[in-house]
Amino acid sequence: MLILLPPSEGKSPARTGAPVRWDDLLFPELNDARRVVLEGLRRASAAGDAHSVLGVGPSLAADVQRNLALDAAPASAAHSIYSGVLYEALGYASMTPVQKRRARSQCVVISGLWGALGFGDRIPAYRLSMAVDLPGTGRLATYWKPHLAAPLTRHAGDGLVVDCRSSTYAAAWAAPPEQSAVVSVFQLRGGVRTVVSHFAKRTRGELARHLLTRRGTPPASPAALLTVTREKWAAELTPATTLRPAQLDILLD
């Protein structure tokens, strides 16, 4: 089983520690492509229109400034750098050692800067969304798509891929439809399904934690994933077609 996660917009910078060691990152074959994006990010962050290009407001000036020296900035494990609501709900720090090893083995983060990362990969905090159209590189989801295809397909093997990404990050790579399930979260209001972004992120994090911490065999198919999900939530499954993966809908009251 492979769990695909988006990065969080909010990040907790490492205060001390060595900088990123490129050859230690999962998928080292992506390093050339990563360096292209890093150089483009450095140039964009130094430009007068940096905030506009990166899609951030003036309050994030320190984040943009940090982009100028990512090679030298202290690095820490991805699961501690990413600090948004999904990662809070996943709760890596409170897992047992066995569960933490499972998380590092089974979780991959899709990133606008790094392409794809292992959960334990040491990285600096940065500011770059997959939605950015980076000068000299272009729309990042489009840029990463050909680079991610081979390493992620190989890494997934023939196991189930549980896709907890937002649509922005999902555009960078899609697993074969027959072996993947996209997780969507809806709140029921008066019998009508409503998309709720905050609760969707939290619930995807809670689902990832449930998959990593529960006892028993990991689900090997979308149907098995539905059964495991129903241990905690009301859920429905739309089966895969030749063009689309299965969709797992979690329904919140």
PDB file of C-alpha atoms in Angstrom:
ATOM      1  CA  MET A   1       0.000   0.000   0.000  1.00  0.00           C
ATOM      2  CA  LEU A   2       1.170   3.482  -0.890  1.00  0.00           C
ATOM      3  CA  ILE A   3      -0.417   6.613   0.608  1.00  0.00           C
ATOM      4  CA  LEU A   4      -0.010   9.774  -1.475  1.00  0.00           C
ATOM      5  CA  LEU A   5      -0.123  13.028   0.493  1.00  0.00           C
ATOM      6  CA  PRO A   6       0.017  16.704  -0.477  1.00  0.00           C
ATOM      7  CA  PRO A   7       2.441  18.992   1.342  1.00  0.00           C
ATOM      8  CA  SER A   8       1.005  21.531   3.746  1.00  0.00           C
ATOM      9  CA  GLU A   9       1.058  25.244   2.985  1.00  0.00           C
ATOM     10  CA  GLY A  10       2.126  25.888   6.553  1.00  0.00           C
ATOM     11  CA  LYS A  11       5.550  24.579   7.491  1.00  0.00           C
ATOM     12  CA  SER A  12       7.622  24.461  10.662  1.00  0.00           C
ATOM     13  CA  PRO A  13      11.217  25.442   9.791  1.00  0.00           C
ATOM     14  CA  ALA A  14      14.005  23.438  11.390  1.00  0.00           C
ATOM     15  CA  ARG A  15      15.941  25.654  13.818  1.00  0.00           C
ATOM     16  CA  THR A  16      19.169  23.678  13.709  1.00  0.00           C
ATOM     17  CA  GLY A  17      20.702  20.885  11.704  1.00  0.00           C
ATOM     18  CA  ALA A  18      22.581  20.174   8.510  1.00  0.00           C
ATOM     19  CA  PRO A  19      21.160  21.316   5.172  1.00  0.00           C
ATOM     20  CA  VAL A  20      19.459  18.992   2.718  1.00  0.00           C
ATOM     21  CA  ARG A  21      21.603  16.195   1.327  1.00  0.00           C
ATOM     22  CA  TRP A  22      20.273  15.624  -2.157  1.00  0.00           C
ATOM     23  CA  ASP A  23      21.598  12.114  -2.604  1.00  0.00           C
ATOM     24  CA  ASP A  24      19.832  10.980   0.585  1.00  0.00           C
ATOM     25  CA  LEU A  25      16.390  11.910  -0.725  1.00  0.00           C
ATOM     26  CA  LEU A  26      14.031   9.218  -1.942  1.00  0.00           C
ATOM     27  CA  PHE A  27      13.933   9.159  -5.752  1.00  0.00           C
ATOM     28  CA  PRO A  28      17.458  10.563  -6.326  1.00  0.00           C
ATOM     29  CA  GLU A  29      16.813  10.291 -10.055  1.00  0.00           C
ATOM     30  CA  LEU A  30      14.675  13.423  -9.624  1.00  0.00           C
ATOM     31  CA  ASN A  31      17.600  15.523  -8.399  1.00  0.00           C
ATOM     32  CA  ASP A  32      18.389  17.182 -11.728  1.00  0.00           C
ATOM     33  CA  ALA A  33      14.740  18.196 -12.116  1.00  0.00           C
ATOM     34  CA  ARG A  34      14.655  19.341  -8.492  1.00  0.00           C
ATOM     35  CA  ARG A  35      17.650  21.600  -9.030  1.00  0.00           C
ATOM     36  CA  VAL A  36      15.981  23.190 -12.054  1.00  0.00           C
ATOM     37  CA  VAL A  37      12.929  24.055  -9.942  1.00  0.00           C
ATOM     38  CA  LEU A  38      15.068  25.248  -7.029  1.00  0.00           C
ATOM     39  CA  GLU A  39      17.003  27.633  -9.255  1.00  0.00           C
ATOM     40  CA  GLY A  40      13.776  28.926 -10.788  1.00  0.00           C
ATOM     41  CA  LEU A  41      12.315  29.398  -7.313  1.00  0.00           C
ATOM     42  CA  ARG A  42      15.422  31.279  -6.184  1.00  0.00           C
ATOM     43  CA  ARG A  43      15.204  33.671  -9.143  1.00  0.00           C
ATOM     44  CA  ALA A  44      11.455  34.166  -8.738  1.00  0.00           C
ATOM     45  CA  SER A  45      11.787  34.809  -4.995  1.00  0.00           C
ATOM     46  CA  ALA A  46      14.421  37.495  -5.597  1.00  0.00           C
ATOM     47  CA  ALA A  47      12.324  39.330  -8.200  1.00  0.00           C
ATOM     48  CA  GLY A  48      10.168  42.362  -7.526  1.00  0.00           C
ATOM     49  CA  ASP A  49       6.975  40.465  -8.335  1.00  0.00           C
ATOM     50  CA  ALA A  50       7.844  37.452  -6.157  1.00  0.00           C
ATOM     51  CA  HIS A  51       4.672  37.569  -4.086  1.00  0.00           C
ATOM     52  CA  SER A  52       2.479  37.748  -7.158  1.00  0.00           C
ATOM     53  CA  VAL A  53       4.285  34.890  -8.943  1.00  0.00           C
ATOM     54  CA  LEU A  54       4.241  32.649  -5.863  1.00  0.00           C
ATOM     55  CA  GLY A  55       0.652  33.529  -4.999  1.00  0.00           C
ATOM     56  CA  VAL A  56       1.372  34.661  -1.437  1.00  0.00           C
ATOM     57  CA  GLY A  57       0.574  37.798   0.519  1.00  0.00           C
ATOM     58  CA  PRO A  58       2.878  40.316   2.228  1.00  0.00           C
ATOM     59  CA  SER A  59       2.558  38.486   5.559  1.00  0.00           C
ATOM     60  CA  LEU A  60       4.625  35.640   4.081  1.00  0.00           C
ATOM     61  CA  ALA A  61       7.620  37.794   3.195  1.00  0.00           C
ATOM     62  CA  ALA A  62       9.861  35.756   5.518  1.00  0.00           C
ATOM     63  CA  ASP A  63       8.878  32.557   3.716  1.00  0.00           C
ATOM     64  CA  VAL A  64       9.745  34.084   0.350  1.00  0.00           C
ATOM     65  CA  GLN A  65      13.065  35.337   1.725  1.00  0.00           C
ATOM     66  CA  ARG A  66      13.842  31.849   3.020  1.00  0.00           C
ATOM     67  CA  ASN A  67      13.530  30.519  -0.545  1.00  0.00           C
ATOM     68  CA  LEU A  68      16.749  32.352  -1.440  1.00  0.00           C
ATOM     69  CA  ALA A  69      18.986  30.088   0.634  1.00  0.00           C
ATOM     70  CA  LEU A  70      17.345  26.663   0.738  1.00  0.00           C
ATOM     71  CA  ASP A  71      20.592  24.831  -0.026  1.00  0.00           C
ATOM     72  CA  ALA A  72      22.092  26.151   3.218  1.00  0.00           C
ATOM     73  CA  ALA A  73      18.996  26.207   5.461  1.00  0.00           C
ATOM     74  CA  PRO A  74      18.648  23.652   8.281  1.00  0.00           C
ATOM     75  CA  ALA A  75      16.725  20.565   7.195  1.00  0.00           C
ATOM     76  CA  SER A  76      14.499  18.173   9.100  1.00  0.00           C
ATOM     77  CA  ALA A  77      12.276  15.199   8.282  1.00  0.00           C
ATOM     78  CA  ALA A  78       9.375  15.992   5.967  1.00  0.00           C
ATOM     79  CA  HIS A  79       6.852  14.749   8.535  1.00  0.00           C
ATOM     80  CA  SER A  80       8.067  17.436  10.958  1.00  0.00           C
ATOM     81  CA  ILE A  81       8.435  20.250   8.398  1.00  0.00           C
ATOM     82  CA  TYR A  82       4.873  19.877   7.113  1.00  0.00           C
ATOM     83  CA  SER A  83       2.594  21.163   9.854  1.00  0.00           C
ATOM     84  CA  GLY A  84      -0.867  21.702   8.363  1.00  0.00           C
ATOM     85  CA  VAL A  85      -4.138  20.226   9.556  1.00  0.00           C
ATOM     86  CA  LEU A  86      -3.710  16.977   7.605  1.00  0.00           C
ATOM     87  CA  TYR A  87      -0.362  16.317   9.269  1.00  0.00           C
ATOM     88  CA  GLU A  88      -1.710  17.242  12.702  1.00  0.00           C
ATOM     89  CA  ALA A  89      -4.468  14.668  12.225  1.00  0.00           C
ATOM     90  CA  LEU A  90      -2.016  12.049  10.971  1.00  0.00           C
ATOM     91  CA  GLY A  91      -0.059  12.546  14.202  1.00  0.00           C
ATOM     92  CA  TYR A  92       3.272  10.977  13.322  1.00  0.00           C
ATOM     93  CA  ALA A  93       4.917  12.085  16.588  1.00  0.00           C
ATOM     94  CA  SER A  94       2.468  10.064  18.700  1.00  0.00           C
ATOM     95  CA  MET A  95       2.881   6.827  16.731  1.00  0.00           C
ATOM     96  CA  THR A  96       4.743   3.799  18.032  1.00  0.00           C
ATOM     97  CA  PRO A  97       8.175   3.025  16.524  1.00  0.00           C
ATOM     98  CA  VAL A  98       6.650   0.280  14.377  1.00  0.00           C
ATOM     99  CA  GLN A  99       3.928   2.611  13.119  1.00  0.00           C
ATOM    100  CA  LYS A 100       6.497   5.321  12.368  1.00  0.00           C
ATOM    101  CA  ARG A 101       8.535   2.894  10.270  1.00  0.00           C
ATOM    102  CA  ARG A 102       5.368   1.976   8.414  1.00  0.00           C
ATOM    103  CA  ALA A 103       4.606   5.663   7.774  1.00  0.00           C
ATOM    104  CA  ARG A 104       8.113   6.317   6.450  1.00  0.00           C
ATOM    105  CA  SER A 105       7.795   3.295   4.184  1.00  0.00           C
ATOM    106  CA  GLN A 106       4.272   3.819   2.888  1.00  0.00           C
ATOM    107  CA  CYS A 107       3.770   7.608   2.691  1.00  0.00           C
ATOM    108  CA  VAL A 108       5.001   9.710  -0.228  1.00  0.00           C
ATOM    109  CA  VAL A 109       4.523  13.484  -0.362  1.00  0.00           C
ATOM    110  CA  ILE A 110       4.037  15.104  -3.775  1.00  0.00           C
ATOM    111  CA  SER A 111       5.750  18.515  -3.786  1.00  0.00           C
ATOM    112  CA  GLY A 112       6.003  21.477  -6.107  1.00  0.00           C
ATOM    113  CA  LEU A 113       9.703  21.874  -5.277  1.00  0.00           C
ATOM    114  CA  TRP A 114      10.886  18.298  -4.720  1.00  0.00           C
ATOM    115  CA  GLY A 115       8.543  16.378  -7.020  1.00  0.00           C
ATOM    116  CA  ALA A 116       8.097  13.468  -4.627  1.00  0.00           C
ATOM    117  CA  LEU A 117       9.517  12.852  -1.146  1.00  0.00           C
ATOM    118  CA  GLY A 118       9.741  10.074   1.360  1.00  0.00           C
ATOM    119  CA  PHE A 119       8.117  10.826   4.708  1.00  0.00           C
ATOM    120  CA  GLY A 120      11.481  10.774   6.456  1.00  0.00           C
ATOM    121  CA  ASP A 121      13.399  12.780   3.849  1.00  0.00           C
ATOM    122  CA  ARG A 122      15.212  15.737   5.422  1.00  0.00           C
ATOM    123  CA  ILE A 123      14.260  19.017   3.737  1.00  0.00           C
ATOM    124  CA  PRO A 124      14.216  22.735   4.610  1.00  0.00           C
ATOM    125  CA  ALA A 125      10.986  24.685   4.948  1.00  0.00           C
ATOM    126  CA  TYR A 126      10.088  26.408   1.673  1.00  0.00           C
ATOM    127  CA  ARG A 127       7.223  28.217  -0.005  1.00  0.00           C
ATOM    128  CA  LEU A 128       6.122  26.889  -3.406  1.00  0.00           C
ATOM    129  CA  SER A 129       2.764  25.496  -4.478  1.00  0.00           C
ATOM    130  CA  MET A 130       2.290  23.006  -7.293  1.00  0.00           C
ATOM    131  CA  ALA A 131      -0.162  25.536  -8.779  1.00  0.00           C
ATOM    132  CA  VAL A 132       2.588  28.094  -9.437  1.00  0.00           C
ATOM    133  CA  ASP A 133       3.554  28.971 -13.007  1.00  0.00           C
ATOM    134  CA  LEU A 134       7.278  29.356 -12.352  1.00  0.00           C
ATOM    135  CA  PRO A 135       9.142  31.591 -14.839  1.00  0.00           C
ATOM    136  CA  GLY A 136      11.480  29.471 -16.950  1.00  0.00           C
ATOM    137  CA  THR A 137       9.862  26.246 -15.748  1.00  0.00           C
ATOM    138  CA  GLY A 138       6.150  26.681 -16.338  1.00  0.00           C
ATOM    139  CA  ARG A 139       3.186  25.240 -14.485  1.00  0.00           C
ATOM    140  CA  LEU A 140       4.750  22.901 -11.955  1.00  0.00           C
ATOM    141  CA  ALA A 141       2.208  20.095 -12.208  1.00  0.00           C
ATOM    142  CA  THR A 142       2.880  19.979 -15.950  1.00  0.00           C
ATOM    143  CA  TYR A 143       6.643  20.143 -15.400  1.00  0.00           C
ATOM    144  CA  TRP A 144       6.681  17.281 -12.895  1.00  0.00           C
ATOM    145  CA  LYS A 145       4.335  14.920 -14.706  1.00  0.00           C
ATOM    146  CA  PRO A 146       6.913  13.316 -17.072  1.00  0.00           C
ATOM    147  CA  HIS A 147       9.568  13.232 -14.355  1.00  0.00           C
ATOM    148  CA  LEU A 148       7.380  11.475 -11.773  1.00  0.00           C
ATOM    149  CA  ALA A 149       5.827   8.836 -14.023  1.00  0.00           C
ATOM    150  CA  ALA A 150       8.583   6.198 -13.955  1.00  0.00           C
ATOM    151  CA  PRO A 151       9.829   6.464 -10.337  1.00  0.00           C
ATOM    152  CA  LEU A 152       6.369   6.601  -8.775  1.00  0.00           C
ATOM    153  CA  THR A 153       4.995   3.807 -10.945  1.00  0.00           C
ATOM    154  CA  ARG A 154       7.975   1.674  -9.967  1.00  0.00           C
ATOM    155  CA  HIS A 155       7.659   2.612  -6.289  1.00  0.00           C
ATOM    156  CA  ALA A 156       3.938   1.775  -6.204  1.00  0.00           C
ATOM    157  CA  GLY A 157       4.468  -1.637  -7.791  1.00  0.00           C
ATOM    158  CA  ASP A 158       1.197  -3.537  -7.968  1.00  0.00           C
ATOM    159  CA  GLY A 159      -0.035  -2.437  -4.545  1.00  0.00           C
ATOM    160  CA  LEU A 160      -3.014  -0.258  -3.703  1.00  0.00           C
ATOM    161  CA  VAL A 161      -2.450   3.503  -4.012  1.00  0.00           C
ATOM    162  CA  VAL A 162      -4.547   5.567  -1.582  1.00  0.00           C
ATOM    163  CA  ASP A 163      -4.640   9.088  -2.999  1.00  0.00           C
ATOM    164  CA  CYS A 164      -5.159  11.724  -0.309  1.00  0.00           C
ATOM    165  CA  ARG A 165      -3.940  14.651  -2.449  1.00  0.00           C
ATOM    166  CA  SER A 166      -5.823  17.750  -3.515  1.00  0.00           C
ATOM    167  CA  SER A 167      -6.547  18.093  -7.231  1.00  0.00           C
ATOM    168  CA  THR A 168      -3.633  20.524  -7.710  1.00  0.00           C
ATOM    169  CA  TYR A 169      -1.121  17.879  -6.630  1.00  0.00           C
ATOM    170  CA  ALA A 170      -3.005  14.961  -8.172  1.00  0.00           C
ATOM    171  CA  ALA A 171      -2.356  16.495 -11.601  1.00  0.00           C
ATOM    172  CA  ALA A 172       1.370  15.718 -11.302  1.00  0.00           C
ATOM    173  CA  TRP A 173       0.964  11.909 -11.360  1.00  0.00           C
ATOM    174  CA  ALA A 174      -1.837   9.395 -11.550  1.00  0.00           C
ATOM    175  CA  ALA A 175      -1.498   5.752 -10.570  1.00  0.00           C
ATOM    176  CA  PRO A 176      -3.064   3.120 -12.845  1.00  0.00           C
ATOM    177  CA  PRO A 177      -6.851   3.395 -12.297  1.00  0.00           C
ATOM    178  CA  GLU A 178      -7.275  -0.282 -11.459  1.00  0.00           C
ATOM    179  CA  GLN A 179      -4.982  -0.065  -8.407  1.00  0.00           C
ATOM    180  CA  SER A 180      -5.829   3.320  -6.928  1.00  0.00           C
ATOM    181  CA  ALA A 181      -8.554   5.069  -4.982  1.00  0.00           C
ATOM    182  CA  VAL A 182      -8.997   8.832  -4.663  1.00  0.00           C
ATOM    183  CA  VAL A 183     -10.234   9.936  -1.234  1.00  0.00           C
ATOM    184  CA  SER A 184     -12.953  12.595  -1.150  1.00  0.00           C
ATOM    185  CA  VAL A 185     -14.682  13.952   1.952  1.00  0.00           C
ATOM    186  CA  PHE A 186     -18.193  15.379   2.133  1.00  0.00           C
ATOM    187  CA  GLN A 187     -20.346  16.753   4.899  1.00  0.00           C
ATOM    188  CA  LEU A 188     -24.034  15.911   4.809  1.00  0.00           C
ATOM    189  CA  ARG A 189     -26.259  18.937   5.322  1.00  0.00           C
ATOM    190  CA  GLY A 190     -29.953  18.307   4.951  1.00  0.00           C
ATOM    191  CA  GLY A 191     -29.178  15.219   2.916  1.00  0.00           C
ATOM    192  CA  VAL A 192     -27.000  17.218   0.497  1.00  0.00           C
ATOM    193  CA  ARG A 193     -23.271  16.562   0.137  1.00  0.00           C
ATOM    194  CA  THR A 194     -21.114  19.635   0.704  1.00  0.00           C
ATOM    195  CA  VAL A 195     -17.369  19.923   0.163  1.00  0.00           C
ATOM    196  CA  VAL A 196     -15.619  21.238   3.275  1.00  0.00           C
ATOM    197  CA  SER A 197     -11.944  21.952   2.730  1.00  0.00           C
ATOM    198  CA  HIS A 198     -10.757  22.098   6.354  1.00  0.00           C
ATOM    199  CA  PHE A 199     -12.587  18.942   7.408  1.00  0.00           C
ATOM    200  CA  ALA A 200     -11.528  17.192   4.202  1.00  0.00           C
ATOM    201  CA  LYS A 201      -7.852  17.752   5.017  1.00  0.00           C
ATOM    202  CA  ARG A 202      -8.300  16.635   8.603  1.00  0.00           C
ATOM    203  CA  THR A 203     -10.263  13.543   7.642  1.00  0.00           C
ATOM    204  CA  ARG A 204      -7.696  12.509   5.035  1.00  0.00           C
ATOM    205  CA  GLY A 205      -5.042  12.795   7.732  1.00  0.00           C
ATOM    206  CA  GLU A 206      -7.165  10.729  10.113  1.00  0.00           C
ATOM    207  CA  LEU A 207      -7.687   8.101   7.405  1.00  0.00           C
ATOM    208  CA  ALA A 208      -3.941   7.907   6.750  1.00  0.00           C
ATOM    209  CA  ARG A 209      -3.340   7.463  10.485  1.00  0.00           C
ATOM    210  CA  HIS A 210      -6.001   4.745  10.685  1.00  0.00           C
ATOM    211  CA  LEU A 211      -4.415   2.852   7.785  1.00  0.00           C
ATOM    212  CA  LEU A 212      -0.959   3.101   9.366  1.00  0.00           C
ATOM    213  CA  THR A 213      -1.886   2.268  12.962  1.00  0.00           C
ATOM    214  CA  ARG A 214      -4.675  -0.308  12.770  1.00  0.00           C
ATOM    215  CA  ARG A 215      -3.971  -3.968  13.307  1.00  0.00           C
ATOM    216  CA  GLY A 216      -4.507  -6.353  10.469  1.00  0.00           C
ATOM    217  CA  THR A 217      -3.548  -6.700   6.840  1.00  0.00           C
ATOM    218  CA  PRO A 218      -3.323  -3.438   4.878  1.00  0.00           C
ATOM    219  CA  PRO A 219      -6.052  -3.114   2.236  1.00  0.00           C
ATOM    220  CA  ALA A 220      -4.941  -4.413  -1.154  1.00  0.00           C
ATOM    221  CA  SER A 221      -7.872  -3.194  -3.249  1.00  0.00           C
ATOM    222  CA  PRO A 222     -10.341  -0.295  -3.316  1.00  0.00           C
ATOM    223  CA  ALA A 223     -13.058  -2.636  -2.014  1.00  0.00           C
ATOM    224  CA  ALA A 224     -10.863  -3.630   0.926  1.00  0.00           C
ATOM    225  CA  LEU A 225     -10.097   0.058   1.535  1.00  0.00           C
ATOM    226  CA  LEU A 226     -13.836   0.732   1.769  1.00  0.00           C
ATOM    227  CA  THR A 227     -14.186  -1.988   4.408  1.00  0.00           C
ATOM    228  CA  VAL A 228     -11.312  -0.568   6.456  1.00  0.00           C
ATOM    229  CA  THR A 229     -12.644   2.987   6.138  1.00  0.00           C
ATOM    230  CA  ARG A 230     -16.055   1.877   7.397  1.00  0.00           C
ATOM    231  CA  GLU A 231     -14.400   0.836  10.645  1.00  0.00           C
ATOM    232  CA  LYS A 232     -14.501   4.558  11.547  1.00  0.00           C
ATOM    233  CA  TRP A 233     -16.659   6.451   9.030  1.00  0.00           C
ATOM    234  CA  ALA A 234     -19.670   6.185   6.789  1.00  0.00           C
ATOM    235  CA  ALA A 235     -18.262   5.735   3.296  1.00  0.00           C
ATOM    236  CA  GLU A 236     -19.163   4.816  -0.257  1.00  0.00           C
ATOM    237  CA  LEU A 237     -17.065   3.573  -3.173  1.00  0.00           C
ATOM    238  CA  THR A 238     -17.434   4.367  -6.850  1.00  0.00           C
ATOM    239  CA  PRO A 239     -15.590   1.598  -8.715  1.00  0.00           C
ATOM    240  CA  ALA A 240     -12.780   2.353 -11.126  1.00  0.00           C
ATOM    241  CA  THR A 241     -13.252   2.512 -14.882  1.00  0.00           C
ATOM    242  CA  THR A 242     -10.627   2.137 -17.585  1.00  0.00           C
ATOM    243  CA  LEU A 243     -10.025   5.889 -17.390  1.00  0.00           C
ATOM    244  CA  ARG A 244     -10.763   6.824 -13.791  1.00  0.00           C
ATOM    245  CA  PRO A 245      -9.587   5.409 -10.451  1.00  0.00           C
ATOM    246  CA  ALA A 246     -12.034   4.320  -7.810  1.00  0.00           C
ATOM    247  CA  GLN A 247     -13.388   7.114  -5.637  1.00  0.00           C
ATOM    248  CA  LEU A 248     -13.768   6.632  -1.919  1.00  0.00           C
ATOM    249  CA  ASP A 249     -16.272   9.105  -0.456  1.00  0.00           C
ATOM    250  CA  ILE A 250     -16.139   9.632   3.303  1.00  0.00           C
ATOM    251  CA  LEU A 251     -19.407  11.091   4.592  1.00  0.00           C
ATOM    252  CA  LEU A 252     -19.366  13.276   7.693  1.00  0.00           C
ATOM    253  CA  ASP A 253     -22.475  14.190   9.672  1.00  0.00           C
TER     254      ASP A 253
END
